[in-house]
Structures are given as C-alpha cells and as structure tokens.
Amino acid sequence: MAPLVQAIALSLLLLSMRLAFGGEPDVNAHPDIKSPSITSCMTTACHGSNVADAKNWQRAGKIWFDSDPHARAYTSLLTETSARIVSRLAKKELKSTTPLSDEYREVLNTKCISCHSNENVSESQRVLGADCQVCHGSADAWGSEHYSSEWKLLGKNRFDGTERINVESIAGRAKVCASCHVGELDRKMGPTKGLDREVDHRLMAAGHPPMYFDFESFLRRYPVHWDTQDESVALGSKLGMERWRVGKITTAIARLKLLAARAERSTNKSTQVADWPELTEYSCTSCHHSLVRPSWRIARGSNTNSLASWDDWTASQLDCAVRDQSIEELNFQLTLLKKSVEHTMPVPTQVATIAASLKAWLELELDHVSSSAENSDAILLQKLKSRIANGDRLQNWESATQWYFATRVLAEGIGILGSKAPVSFVKEDPYVNARAWLPTVSNKFDAPTYFDPDMLNDYSTDLKRQLQTRP
Ligand code: HEC
Ligand code: HEC
Ligand code: HEC
Ligand code: HEC
C-alpha cells in the first residue's frame, strides 16, 4: 500500500468536504447535494463521527476510511503488480507514476474502475476507491427522508422503486458483493448500473489474482461499520449457517448469470471479440498443474472428451444449501450444464439457455430458503454427517475448499469443532485471515498444485470423532 496515495486520498476527501460545505464542514446542515459524491454523507453529525463510543452507523465513514479494503481499492491500481497487469493488457511497458499516462488511464477506465472504484463519480473522486455508493446506491438517492425517525419503520419498502440498494437483507447483500467479487455484465438496469464488471482469463493471465469469493468468510473478514445487534438477535448461533446458505445460492445465481451473459455475448457479432469459451469458467488446475509423479491426478485419470472441468467452486456443496426436496432437481440441472460447458466445443446458445434456466430455478429456491424456518439442529447435524460422508468425491482444491467451508460453518452451527487448525491445503484459516489462504499470481501462476485429497484426512477424522462423541 502506498502511504502517499492514501494521504492524497484523505486530503482530497477533506478538501472536497470543505468545498462542499464552505470552510469547515457544517456539522448540523444536510444540504441536498445532487452530485454523487460521498462528502455529503461524511459530516460529523451523519456518518463521519470521530467519537470512539458513537454508534457504528455514525462512525461508518471513519471505519470505512481507516480499515475498509474497498477504500484502498483504487490505490491497488497503482502498485507494481497493477502496472504489470496494465502493461500486459496495453501490450506496452507503462509506469504508474503520477500523473498517469493517457494509455494507463485508458486501461483503468475501461477495465478496472467498475470494481476498484466507482465509475459514476468524477475522475478526481475515484482515488477514494469503491465508495459507499457501490454498496448503498447513489448518494443522490439518500435524500433527507432518511434522517427522519419514521425512516426505519418503513421497513423493506424504503428501498422499493428507488436507487437505494438494500444490503440489509442477506440475499440483497450477497448479490451486491457478488457483482464485483464474481462479476456482472450488462449493468444497465436498476441502482447498480454501470460498466461491465469482469475479471476474465485475459486479466488473470496478465496477472490479476484469481477470485475465490465465499460470501460467509468474506463477510466475516469485512470490517463491520454497522450495528450488528439486530442481525444477531434474529439469528443467534444460526447466523453463520443461514448466511452461508443464502450466500452460497446467491453467489451461484451471480455466477450463472455471468456465464449466460458471456455465452450470449459471444454470439453477438456487433460486440467486441469476446473469448469463448471463457477459460475462467473452468477449473484452473485442470490446465495449470505441475507435472509431478506420483500424482493423485494421474491416478484419478482424466476425461479426455472434454475441454476442461467446469469450475467446481460455485457448484460444489450447493446441494447442501438448497432444501432437501430440491437436491435431486439441482443435481439433474447441474449435470446437464456441466456436460454442455465441458463439451470440446461448447455451444454458446445451449450453455446460455441451460445456465439461465438453472439460475431462474435457484432464484425460486432462494425465496424458499430465505423465508423458511428450516434450520433446526437436527437438520444441521444430518447435513453435516452427509457432508463428511461425501468428502471422498472431492476433485480438486476448489471443491475441497468449499467442502471445508461447508463443514466448518455447519459444525460451528451445532457447536462442535472448537479451535481446530485449518487443513493443510488452505494454509491459513479463511475465516480469520485476509487473502493469505488464496492462490496468488504474484510472481508466476501459483495454482494450488500442491493440493492432494489426502490432506483432508486428519480434518475429516477429527470431525467424525467429534460427531460421535456428541451427546
Ligand atoms: C470484476 C471486478 C474486478 C475488476 C474488473 C478488476 N478487479 Fe482487481 N480485484 C477485484 C477483487 C474482488 C479483488 C480482491 C480479490 C480477493 O481478495 O478475492 C481484486 C484484487 C486486485 C489486486 C490485488 C490487490 C491486493 O491488495 O493484493 C490487484 C493488483 C488488482 N485487483 C488489479 C486490477 C487491475 C489492474 C484491474 C484492471 C486491469 C482490475 N484489478 C480489475 C475485482 C476486480
Ligand atoms: C462493501 C460494501 C459497503 C461499502 C463500501 C459501504 N457499506 Fe455501509 N453497509 C454495508 C452493509 C453490508 C451494511 C449492513 C446492512 C445494513 O445495515 O444496511 C452496511 C450498513 C451501513 C449503515 C447502517 C445502516 C443501518 O440501517 O443501520 C450505514 C450508516 C452505512 N452502511 C454507511 C456507509 C457509508 C457512509 C459508507 C462509505 C463511507 C459505506 N456505508 C460503505 C456495506 C457497505
Ligand atoms: C464495487 C465492487 C465491490 C463490491 C460491491 C464489493 N467488493 Fe469487496 N473488494 C473489491 C475489490 C476491488 C477488492 C480488492 C481491494 C484491494 O485492492 O485490495 C475487494 C476486497 C474485499 C475484501 C478483502 C479481501 C479479502 O479476501 O479479505 C473483502 C473481505 C471484501 N472485499 C468483502 C466484500 C463484501 C463482504 C462485500 C459486500 C458487502 C463486498 N466486498 C463488495 C470490490 C468490491
Ligand atoms: C482450458 C485451459 C485453461 C484453463 C481452464 C485456465 N487456463 Fe490459464 N492459461 C491457459 C493457457 C493455454 C495459457 C497461455 C496462453 C495465455 O496466456 O492465454 C494460460 C495462461 C495463464 C496465465 C499466464 C501464465 C504466464 O506464465 O504468463 C495465468 C496467470 C493463468 N493462465 C491463470 C489461470 C487461472 C487463475 C485460471 C482459473 C481461473 C486459468 N488460468 C484457467 C489455459 C487455461
């Protein structure tokens, strides 16, 4: 992180607050500023409080500025890693020294800022990174009515038909996160309209870190700037479990939407040449892995009739998130899609149709899961047992990591597991540590090639033992 850029960001924020409010920010005024700038949100009487024992909603701006990864997202575009990515994309050696060259800015403006900043603010504000508005909707939409005492009593309705984004509901929140952490094309409608958000294989081959988004664990790592008591009162110890299920299904919906949009785009002659099939839809390790012997991969054999395996990250353990009566239908549809994606020459129209239909089905399932009270300890326990039993179907790092997440959340939900060290292939516990557990592309591509299904043995044995000793 470049401290200089942070300092520039801070002084820019302070400066624009002065400009907006004339001199020192007026603590009691709520001027209706029409330009989508977050300075109007940051007065000390609103979300810019600096007082340590103020409520989190009052300190939201301070927490975000001090510790939110999104406040630093723009500065990441100026690091050496980014300069390398940008140079490869521009096919020309470019430096990130200020002022940025037009070519550098061109790459950022077309390929990066939709996720690393807010493309809807003026260029001078973008240094503030992914600001409040990318998650909450345009500051314009948060008019003076939200200061009133009746505001909260409006319930969910206060988001309807407005440009405000509802991140209060778990599903709404997961959808917002997934838009960047998974990707989203065609953002022309609704409160999140903007440029495409996509990290494709071209970006990854240029050096962008691969994205393994898991809603539950990302949310746990996310510095909270709201008051959480309502959430914990309603859900208590089921919080993680409930969030995991909803997050898992919502992420799958986002992923399928992206796949369908990519497939459709490839058939559209008027758009720019887009790669099809898009390689990030596949498991990285089915193409990138070290040629070591003895290898569990060789022992397993490979399917020579397919291009590569469809990425297991989204689909594995999804059956654990849906209702029991939906598992069969889910597996049927997943098999259909997997077959069409893994075909040596995947037919885009076919892939798009199947992906869209599975997405629509999952949307209905999500409504059931979000509204039903189907969350008893007995059901959790049964699911956990079946997860442990199904551990041997794990194919690769992606599916094993998802299995680890599912069993951890479930085990925590029913109160077993204590303080267990993470399994060896994850290196660091994803619930606590930032990106340390993820594969990176910092030097050269570092797929989790060292993964071996046997690495799960100790962990599974331990889980089994704890389940047995449970009263
Ligand atoms: C679809 C959204 C999206 C787009 C587009 C995107 N990124 Fe990212 N980028 C992310 C996310 C999400 C992360 C964090 C990954 C994680 O930890 O899971 C990230 C991480 C990074 C990192 C690592 C940051 C760190 O602190 O380690 C760099 C560098 C980066 N991106 C550069 C770029 C550049 C340069 C571009 C444009 C060429 C770009 N990104 C486009 C979403 C995006
Ligand atoms: C990465 C997404 C994200 C960003 C960026 C973000 N927020 Fe939030 N914010 C959330 C989530 C999630 C919640 C919790 C759900 C809720 O309470 O609405 C929340 C809650 C809040 C709340 C509490 C709302 C309530 O009803 O209690 C306030 C106030 C708030 N955010 C203000 C801000 C401000 C100001 C910024 C920018 C400085 C900001 N947020 C940036 C995601 C974000
Ligand atoms: C506008 C796009 C965008 C949205 C929306 C968004 N993120 Fe991010 N997120 C990013 C980018 C880009 C990074 C990488 C920041 C950097 O450069 O280091 C990131 C980084 C993170 C990190 C740090 C990386 C890690 O692995 O610890 C966490 C945690 C995170 N986001 C959680 C969330 C959550 C939770 C939500 C939804 C409430 C969310 N994000 C919504 C773009 C976004
Ligand atoms: C179908 C096979 C296939 C899949 C799946 C695949 N790649 Fe690649 N990858 C390639 C090929 C071929 C190249 C070399 C040509 C190029 O750069 O596109 C490459 C190049 C790369 C490079 C650049 C390597 C270098 O030394 O310059 C990186 C990094 C990379 N891929 C990352 C990934 C990640 C991350 C994933 C999973 C999200 C992935 N790839 C999935 C085939 C694949």
XYZ file of C-alpha atoms and ligand atoms in Angstrom:
643
model
C 0.000 0.000 0.000
C 1.370 3.381 -0.954
C 1.005 5.717 2.051
C 1.417 8.683 -0.232
C -1.660 7.831 -2.251
C -3.615 7.258 0.957
C -2.566 10.684 2.130
C -3.652 12.182 -1.171
C -6.996 10.402 -0.865
C -7.502 11.765 2.637
C -6.633 15.327 1.718
C -8.848 15.069 -1.341
C -11.721 13.934 0.839
C -11.144 16.730 3.344
C -10.724 19.272 0.579
C -13.925 18.302 -1.162
C -15.744 18.405 2.177
C -14.546 21.983 2.612
C -15.585 22.866 -0.923
C -18.967 21.290 -0.420
C -19.676 22.940 2.859
C -17.692 26.173 2.531
C -14.861 26.149 5.052
C -15.134 23.613 7.851
C -17.864 21.019 7.368
C -21.089 22.277 8.897
C -21.988 19.650 11.454
C -25.697 20.307 11.513
C -26.512 21.021 7.915
C -27.822 18.441 5.482
C -27.532 20.225 2.157
C -29.143 18.331 -0.688
C -26.061 17.811 -2.772
C -27.026 16.426 -6.128
C -23.666 15.264 -7.381
C -22.978 11.678 -6.418
C -20.169 12.444 -4.032
C -19.844 10.843 -0.633
C -18.738 14.048 1.078
C -22.336 14.883 1.995
C -22.528 11.585 3.924
C -19.407 12.309 5.911
C -20.378 15.205 8.177
C -19.710 14.548 11.845
C -23.445 14.580 12.603
C -24.082 11.929 9.957
C -21.650 9.126 9.114
C -18.394 10.972 9.702
C -18.251 10.867 13.504
C -14.820 10.512 15.025
C -16.039 9.804 18.551
C -14.942 6.373 19.713
C -18.109 5.466 21.610
C -20.513 6.747 18.954
C -22.717 4.182 17.232
C -21.190 2.341 14.306
C -23.650 3.900 11.850
C -22.303 7.291 12.913
C -18.693 6.165 12.571
C -19.307 4.356 9.247
C -17.229 6.835 7.256
C -14.308 6.695 9.661
C -14.319 2.882 9.842
C -14.523 2.644 6.078
C -11.711 5.126 5.548
C -9.428 3.583 8.178
C -9.908 -0.107 7.607
C -12.153 -0.993 4.686
C -10.336 -2.856 1.898
C -12.577 -1.045 -0.595
C -11.267 2.353 0.443
C -7.861 1.170 -0.767
C -9.087 -0.465 -3.948
C -8.035 2.400 -6.196
C -4.523 2.606 -4.759
C -4.113 -1.069 -5.692
C -4.366 0.026 -9.311
C -1.107 1.947 -8.945
C 1.082 -0.765 -7.469
C 3.825 -2.630 -9.307
C 1.520 -5.615 -9.738
C -1.069 -3.412 -11.396
C 1.499 -1.676 -13.579
C 2.471 -5.139 -14.827
C -1.154 -6.087 -15.476
C -1.866 -2.813 -17.226
C 1.300 -3.070 -19.347
C 0.407 -6.561 -20.476
C -3.105 -5.517 -21.400
C -1.850 -2.450 -23.263
C 0.945 -4.553 -24.820
C 3.343 -1.775 -23.922
C 5.556 -1.022 -20.913
C 3.649 1.530 -18.806
C 4.531 3.046 -15.432
C 2.110 4.037 -12.687
C 3.933 7.242 -11.845
C 1.711 10.296 -11.457
C 0.368 11.875 -13.497
C -0.708 8.667 -15.170
C -0.192 8.428 -18.899
C -3.322 8.501 -21.042
C -2.742 4.885 -22.010
C -2.577 3.771 -18.377
C -5.732 5.718 -17.506
C -7.486 4.294 -20.535
C -6.909 0.737 -19.269
C -8.049 1.641 -15.744
C -11.139 3.442 -17.005
C -12.246 0.635 -19.273
C -11.111 -2.467 -17.369
C -10.669 -1.765 -13.659
C -12.623 1.064 -12.085
C -16.037 -0.600 -12.240
C -14.775 -2.775 -9.344
C -11.823 -0.899 -7.855
C -13.639 2.415 -7.707
C -16.964 3.963 -8.627
C -17.197 4.705 -12.334
C -20.162 7.017 -11.721
C -18.196 9.649 -9.812
C -15.938 12.262 -11.374
C -12.417 11.140 -12.207
C -10.893 13.206 -9.392
C -13.021 11.350 -6.814
C -12.065 7.878 -7.993
C -8.987 7.775 -5.828
C -11.426 7.165 -2.957
C -11.857 3.638 -4.243
C -15.026 1.560 -4.070
C -17.011 4.087 -2.051
C -20.240 3.946 -0.049
C -22.338 4.209 -3.195
C -21.167 0.977 -4.801
C -22.898 -0.888 -1.979
C -25.625 1.530 -0.890
C -26.588 3.180 -4.169
C -26.152 6.752 -5.318
C -25.822 9.391 -2.569
C -28.464 11.330 -4.526
C -30.982 8.649 -3.691
C -30.416 9.010 0.057
C -32.472 12.179 0.421
C -33.418 13.978 3.607
C -36.192 11.467 4.394
C -33.612 9.024 5.704
C -32.791 11.327 8.637
C -36.332 11.075 9.962
C -37.345 8.910 12.893
C -40.019 7.164 10.798
C -37.376 6.026 8.345
C -36.687 2.601 9.857
C -40.393 1.967 10.398
C -40.838 1.973 6.629
C -39.174 -1.437 6.623
C -38.135 -3.006 3.343
C -40.443 -0.630 1.458
C -37.979 2.183 1.818
C -35.856 0.621 -0.902
C -38.657 -0.097 -3.364
C -38.660 1.888 -6.570
C -35.618 3.936 -5.524
C -31.961 3.943 -6.459
C -31.054 2.904 -2.913
C -29.623 -0.566 -2.664
C -30.916 -2.900 0.017
C -27.908 -4.564 1.655
C -29.877 -5.174 4.814
C -31.310 -8.461 3.638
C -28.670 -11.160 3.492
C -29.595 -12.078 -0.076
C -29.511 -8.443 -1.191
C -26.127 -8.010 0.451
C -24.651 -11.130 -1.109
C -25.892 -10.011 -4.514
C -24.084 -6.688 -4.183
C -20.800 -8.278 -3.105
C -21.024 -10.898 -5.853
C -21.453 -8.241 -8.517
C -17.738 -7.388 -8.105
C -16.352 -10.484 -6.419
C -17.856 -12.786 -9.052
C -18.556 -10.333 -11.855
C -21.543 -8.897 -13.671
C -22.169 -7.830 -17.254
C -24.916 -5.621 -18.711
C -25.438 -3.489 -15.608
C -27.853 -1.202 -17.400
C -30.820 -1.537 -15.083
C -31.541 -0.605 -11.508
C -29.472 1.105 -8.866
C -26.159 -0.559 -9.706
C -25.983 0.447 -13.355
C -22.543 0.956 -14.782
C -19.733 -0.608 -16.762
C -19.214 -4.339 -17.038
C -17.520 -5.938 -14.057
C -15.378 -8.780 -15.242
C -12.107 -10.475 -14.447
C -11.654 -12.863 -17.318
C -8.778 -15.173 -18.230
C -7.088 -12.362 -20.149
C -6.934 -10.313 -16.959
C -5.778 -13.277 -14.931
C -3.137 -14.231 -17.475
C -1.974 -10.611 -17.286
C -1.514 -11.065 -13.538
C -4.835 -10.360 -11.796
C -5.299 -12.549 -8.711
C -7.865 -15.292 -9.208
C -11.128 -14.629 -7.385
C -12.487 -17.205 -5.000
C -15.433 -15.473 -3.421
C -17.169 -17.065 -0.481
C -19.809 -14.774 0.997
C -19.745 -16.068 4.561
C -15.988 -15.920 5.033
C -15.595 -12.612 3.166
C -18.267 -11.044 5.313
C -16.519 -12.293 8.440
C -13.341 -10.609 7.305
C -15.097 -7.433 6.284
C -14.665 -4.606 8.861
C -18.207 -4.010 10.116
C -19.381 -0.377 10.055
C -22.964 -1.016 11.152
C -24.592 -2.033 14.405
C -24.992 -5.779 14.348
C -27.309 -6.418 17.288
C -30.417 -6.746 15.084
C -28.788 -9.443 12.993
C -27.605 -11.458 15.964
C -30.892 -11.146 17.859
C -32.804 -12.559 14.931
C -30.434 -15.378 14.055
C -28.131 -16.011 17.016
C -25.859 -19.004 16.551
C -27.616 -19.817 13.249
C -26.258 -16.612 11.776
C -23.286 -18.169 10.035
C -25.274 -21.131 8.785
C -28.112 -19.025 7.438
C -25.731 -16.588 5.800
C -23.705 -19.397 4.323
C -26.753 -20.977 2.653
C -28.088 -17.719 1.295
C -24.621 -16.573 0.234
C -23.899 -19.861 -1.487
C -27.106 -19.796 -3.534
C -26.833 -16.087 -4.322
C -23.236 -16.493 -5.477
C -24.276 -19.387 -7.710
C -27.014 -17.225 -9.227
C -24.479 -14.462 -9.941
C -22.072 -16.938 -11.457
C -24.724 -18.485 -13.714
C -25.874 -15.057 -14.795
C -22.298 -14.214 -15.746
C -21.886 -17.476 -17.652
C -25.144 -16.949 -19.565
C -24.183 -13.357 -20.374
C -20.746 -14.425 -21.588
C -22.238 -17.109 -23.779
C -24.757 -14.692 -25.255
C -22.134 -12.025 -25.802
C -20.033 -14.429 -27.834
C -22.900 -14.867 -30.305
C -23.373 -11.147 -30.742
C -21.482 -10.083 -33.849
C -21.679 -6.369 -33.061
C -19.809 -6.576 -29.732
C -16.039 -6.631 -29.485
C -14.409 -10.004 -29.980
C -15.031 -11.863 -26.746
C -13.332 -15.107 -25.884
C -15.479 -18.191 -25.971
C -15.312 -20.443 -24.138
C -14.182 -18.159 -21.343
C -11.451 -20.091 -19.518
C -12.235 -18.787 -16.021
C -15.440 -20.815 -16.198
C -13.203 -23.868 -15.853
C -11.181 -25.210 -13.009
C -7.736 -23.574 -13.264
C -5.980 -26.719 -12.134
C -7.402 -28.791 -14.973
C -4.992 -26.902 -17.253
C -2.428 -25.473 -14.844
C -0.719 -28.046 -12.690
C 2.769 -29.267 -12.110
C 3.887 -32.436 -13.768
C 4.839 -34.353 -10.677
C 4.996 -38.084 -10.118
C 3.494 -39.837 -8.303
C 0.387 -37.749 -8.865
C -3.110 -38.250 -7.477
C -4.342 -36.604 -10.642
C -2.852 -39.279 -12.854
C -4.208 -41.961 -10.525
C -7.673 -40.448 -10.826
C -7.498 -40.375 -14.614
C -8.904 -37.568 -16.717
C -11.808 -37.115 -19.034
C -10.209 -36.795 -22.454
C -13.515 -35.967 -24.174
C -13.814 -32.615 -22.520
C -12.108 -29.270 -22.857
C -11.520 -28.981 -19.110
C -13.550 -29.479 -15.943
C -16.191 -26.914 -15.199
C -15.166 -24.801 -12.213
C -16.205 -26.594 -9.024
C -16.042 -23.524 -6.835
C -19.662 -22.490 -7.240
C -21.427 -25.791 -7.684
C -19.834 -27.983 -5.053
C -21.737 -28.132 -1.758
C -24.581 -26.197 -3.359
C -26.759 -29.238 -2.687
C -26.158 -28.663 0.996
C -27.523 -25.124 0.762
C -30.801 -25.933 -1.005
C -33.763 -27.642 0.688
C -33.657 -31.422 0.915
C -36.560 -31.876 -1.507
C -34.696 -29.810 -4.133
C -31.418 -31.717 -4.174
C -32.415 -34.150 -6.894
C -33.598 -31.460 -9.295
C -30.480 -29.398 -8.590
C -28.150 -32.271 -9.347
C -30.030 -33.055 -12.541
C -29.703 -29.496 -13.799
C -26.068 -29.203 -12.720
C -25.142 -32.353 -14.619
C -26.832 -31.007 -17.724
C -24.959 -27.719 -17.516
C -21.629 -29.347 -16.691
C -21.946 -31.543 -19.761
C -22.675 -28.636 -22.061
C -19.872 -26.447 -20.614
C -17.293 -29.234 -20.695
C -18.035 -30.163 -24.287
C -14.963 -29.871 -26.523
C -16.801 -27.151 -28.481
C -19.377 -25.724 -26.069
C -22.378 -24.346 -27.967
C -22.973 -20.847 -26.576
C -26.739 -20.731 -27.156
C -27.153 -24.076 -25.436
C -24.954 -23.100 -22.474
C -26.817 -19.791 -22.136
C -30.228 -21.479 -22.115
C -29.312 -24.106 -19.528
C -27.486 -21.616 -17.301
C -30.398 -19.168 -17.432
C -32.909 -21.853 -16.560
C -30.865 -23.111 -13.606
C -30.464 -19.527 -12.458
C -34.231 -18.948 -12.577
C -34.831 -22.173 -10.648
C -32.293 -21.159 -7.991
C -33.973 -17.777 -7.612
C -37.185 -19.527 -6.618
C -35.252 -21.822 -4.312
C -33.633 -18.805 -2.688
C -37.067 -17.380 -1.868
C -37.939 -20.613 -0.067
C -34.631 -20.823 1.769
C -34.720 -17.167 2.849
C -38.245 -17.407 4.171
C -38.443 -20.892 5.667
C -37.568 -21.774 9.223
C -35.940 -24.975 8.033
C -32.851 -24.646 10.186
C -33.096 -26.921 13.193
C -30.104 -28.531 14.878
C -31.359 -31.931 13.751
C -31.298 -30.921 10.089
C -27.884 -29.336 10.506
C -26.499 -32.447 12.082
C -27.856 -34.637 9.333
C -26.404 -32.380 6.677
C -23.041 -32.353 8.397
C -22.956 -36.123 8.513
C -23.767 -36.387 4.846
C -21.094 -33.802 4.009
C -18.452 -35.758 5.835
C -19.552 -38.929 4.100
C -19.298 -37.203 0.713
C -15.798 -35.888 1.251
C -14.288 -38.564 -0.972
C -15.920 -37.137 -4.105
C -13.675 -34.088 -3.920
C -11.814 -33.497 -7.142
C -9.534 -30.563 -6.624
C -8.565 -27.620 -4.441
C -11.711 -25.696 -5.328
C -14.197 -28.380 -4.326
C -12.175 -29.331 -1.253
C -12.085 -25.747 -0.037
C -15.841 -25.457 -0.486
C -16.238 -28.682 1.439
C -14.083 -27.260 4.193
C -16.222 -24.094 4.353
C -19.473 -26.069 4.462
C -18.327 -28.447 7.186
C -16.859 -25.615 9.241
C -19.971 -23.496 9.128
C -22.211 -26.466 9.843
C -20.031 -27.736 12.664
C -19.888 -24.298 14.213
C -23.678 -24.058 13.917
C -24.143 -27.156 16.044
C -21.376 -26.228 18.422
C -18.561 -28.674 17.694
C -15.042 -28.192 16.297
C -13.556 -25.900 18.963
C -10.355 -24.303 17.797
C -9.244 -26.553 15.004
C -6.222 -25.649 12.929
C -7.115 -25.287 9.237
C -6.485 -28.176 6.892
C -3.058 -28.134 5.371
C -4.042 -27.189 1.824
C -5.705 -23.969 2.971
C -2.537 -22.825 4.778
C -4.334 -20.136 6.780
C -7.816 -20.144 8.185
C -10.017 -18.312 5.677
C -12.356 -17.068 8.395
C -9.708 -15.033 10.096
C -7.019 -14.216 7.612
C -7.204 -11.983 4.621
C -6.107 -13.293 1.286
C -3.279 -15.436 2.688
C -5.253 -18.625 2.033
C -5.883 -17.861 -1.609
C -3.725 -18.907 -4.515
C -1.969 -15.870 -5.951
C -0.367 -14.872 -9.194
C 2.185 -12.571 -7.597
C 5.221 -13.957 -9.364
C 4.223 -16.675 -11.660
C 0.953 -18.522 -11.679
C 0.668 -20.347 -8.406
C -2.310 -22.667 -8.630
C -2.821 -24.783 -5.549
C -0.993 -27.538 -7.344
C 0.272 -28.862 -4.058
C -3.269 -29.884 -3.162
C -3.869 -33.556 -2.538
C -7.227 -35.002 -1.407
C -5.358 -36.898 1.322
C -4.683 -33.592 3.029
C -8.267 -33.691 4.262
C -7.864 -36.943 6.148
C -6.897 -35.618 9.573
C -9.535 -32.959 9.480
C -12.314 -35.364 8.472
C -11.258 -37.949 11.021
C -11.345 -35.324 13.696
C -14.805 -34.145 12.629
C -16.109 -37.714 12.607
C -14.727 -38.299 16.082
C -16.326 -35.149 17.424
C -19.662 -36.032 15.857
C -19.566 -39.450 17.513
C -18.783 -38.053 20.945
C -21.627 -35.575 20.634
C -24.460 -36.383 23.059
C -14.884 -7.824 -11.584
C -14.260 -6.865 -10.702
C -12.819 -6.508 -10.886
C -12.212 -5.948 -11.987
C -12.855 -5.569 -13.318
C -10.829 -5.775 -11.639
N -10.589 -6.239 -10.374
Fe -8.818 -6.249 -9.399
N -9.684 -7.212 -7.834
C -11.025 -7.474 -7.713
C -11.262 -8.130 -6.454
C -12.629 -8.599 -5.947
C -10.017 -8.269 -5.821
C -9.731 -8.922 -4.489
C -9.534 -10.391 -4.724
C -9.724 -11.198 -3.481
O -9.011 -10.969 -2.497
O -10.595 -12.069 -3.520
C -9.038 -7.668 -6.720
C -7.675 -7.592 -6.464
C -6.763 -6.932 -7.247
C -5.366 -6.769 -6.938
C -4.662 -7.281 -5.692
C -4.827 -6.243 -4.621
C -4.028 -6.547 -3.373
O -4.074 -5.684 -2.478
O -3.431 -7.605 -3.282
C -4.800 -6.034 -7.937
C -3.351 -5.578 -8.046
C -5.851 -5.760 -8.900
N -7.027 -6.319 -8.452
C -5.675 -5.029 -10.054
C -6.655 -4.845 -11.022
C -6.433 -4.175 -12.286
C -5.131 -3.531 -12.713
C -7.607 -4.245 -12.958
C -7.901 -3.744 -14.357
C -6.979 -4.146 -15.375
C -8.576 -4.941 -12.120
N -7.953 -5.273 -10.961
C -9.881 -5.210 -12.488
C -12.013 -7.181 -8.621
C -11.788 -6.675 -9.874
C -18.621 -3.183 0.534
C -19.933 -2.662 0.702
C -20.153 -1.442 1.556
C -19.492 -0.233 1.462
C -18.354 0.151 0.522
C -20.107 0.625 2.430
N -21.103 -0.061 3.095
Fe -22.298 0.681 4.573
N -23.107 -1.162 4.858
C -22.811 -2.274 4.122
C -23.519 -3.396 4.680
C -23.464 -4.822 4.160
C -24.260 -2.926 5.780
C -25.149 -3.740 6.748
C -26.560 -3.807 6.308
C -27.347 -2.630 6.713
O -27.383 -2.313 7.910
O -27.943 -1.985 5.824
C -23.983 -1.501 5.858
C -24.543 -0.650 6.793
C -24.347 0.712 6.818
C -25.007 1.609 7.714
C -26.008 1.213 8.792
C -27.383 1.206 8.248
C -28.421 0.870 9.289
O -29.581 0.774 8.883
O -28.069 0.682 10.457
C -24.572 2.871 7.432
C -24.996 4.151 8.090
C -23.608 2.748 6.349
N -23.505 1.424 5.991
C -22.940 3.799 5.773
C -21.898 3.667 4.883
C -21.037 4.768 4.475
C -21.183 6.199 4.925
C -20.127 4.243 3.621
C -18.962 4.939 2.948
C -18.103 5.696 3.779
C -20.427 2.813 3.486
N -21.508 2.515 4.274
C -19.746 1.935 2.656
C -21.981 -2.338 3.013
C -21.146 -1.322 2.588
C -17.507 -2.248 -6.421
C -17.029 -3.596 -6.321
C -17.062 -4.296 -4.989
C -18.160 -4.554 -4.200
C -19.606 -4.162 -4.452
C -17.666 -5.320 -3.076
N -16.322 -5.504 -3.181
Fe -15.107 -6.378 -1.803
N -13.469 -5.905 -2.913
C -13.496 -5.285 -4.132
C -12.146 -5.070 -4.586
C -11.740 -4.421 -5.892
C -11.296 -5.581 -3.584
C -9.773 -5.583 -3.576
C -9.345 -4.376 -2.825
C -7.836 -4.159 -2.958
O -7.462 -3.540 -3.954
O -7.084 -4.620 -2.098
C -12.169 -6.095 -2.533
C -11.708 -6.663 -1.360
C -12.524 -7.212 -0.390
C -12.054 -7.864 0.806
C -10.598 -8.043 1.189
C -10.075 -9.270 0.553
C -10.053 -10.470 1.441
O -10.014 -11.566 0.877
O -10.031 -10.350 2.666
C -13.146 -8.298 1.497
C -13.163 -9.068 2.805
C -14.312 -7.898 0.736
N -13.907 -7.236 -0.399
C -15.610 -8.155 1.108
C -16.725 -7.643 0.440
C -18.085 -7.806 0.906
C -18.491 -8.590 2.140
C -18.882 -7.148 0.033
C -20.381 -6.977 0.080
C -20.936 -6.438 1.298
C -18.017 -6.559 -0.986
N -16.723 -6.903 -0.709
C -18.476 -5.788 -2.055
C -14.614 -4.892 -4.844
C -15.906 -4.905 -4.344
C -8.582 -24.697 -20.778
C -7.294 -24.496 -20.150
C -7.101 -23.349 -19.179
C -7.827 -23.074 -18.071
C -9.069 -23.789 -17.550
C -7.178 -21.958 -17.425
N -6.091 -21.556 -18.155
Fe -4.769 -20.104 -17.665
N -3.755 -20.410 -19.400
C -4.083 -21.349 -20.345
C -3.216 -21.160 -21.481
C -3.260 -22.002 -22.758
C -2.344 -20.084 -21.186
C -1.255 -19.456 -22.064
C -1.865 -18.509 -23.083
C -2.498 -17.324 -22.476
O -1.815 -16.514 -21.824
O -3.733 -17.191 -22.613
C -2.706 -19.645 -19.868
C -2.081 -18.613 -19.187
C -2.356 -18.262 -17.880
C -1.549 -17.369 -17.096
C -0.291 -16.675 -17.541
C 0.862 -17.575 -17.274
C 2.182 -16.921 -17.580
O 3.194 -17.515 -17.155
O 2.205 -15.865 -18.211
C -2.130 -17.278 -15.872
C -1.653 -16.472 -14.675
C -3.317 -18.103 -15.902
N -3.430 -18.699 -17.130
C -4.206 -18.243 -14.849
C -5.351 -19.028 -14.872
C -6.331 -19.096 -13.811
C -6.256 -18.328 -12.495
C -7.302 -19.974 -14.210
C -8.562 -20.366 -13.479
C -9.467 -19.315 -13.096
C -6.922 -20.462 -15.527
N -5.746 -19.859 -15.899
C -7.632 -21.395 -16.256
C -5.053 -22.315 -20.242
C -6.004 -22.387 -19.243
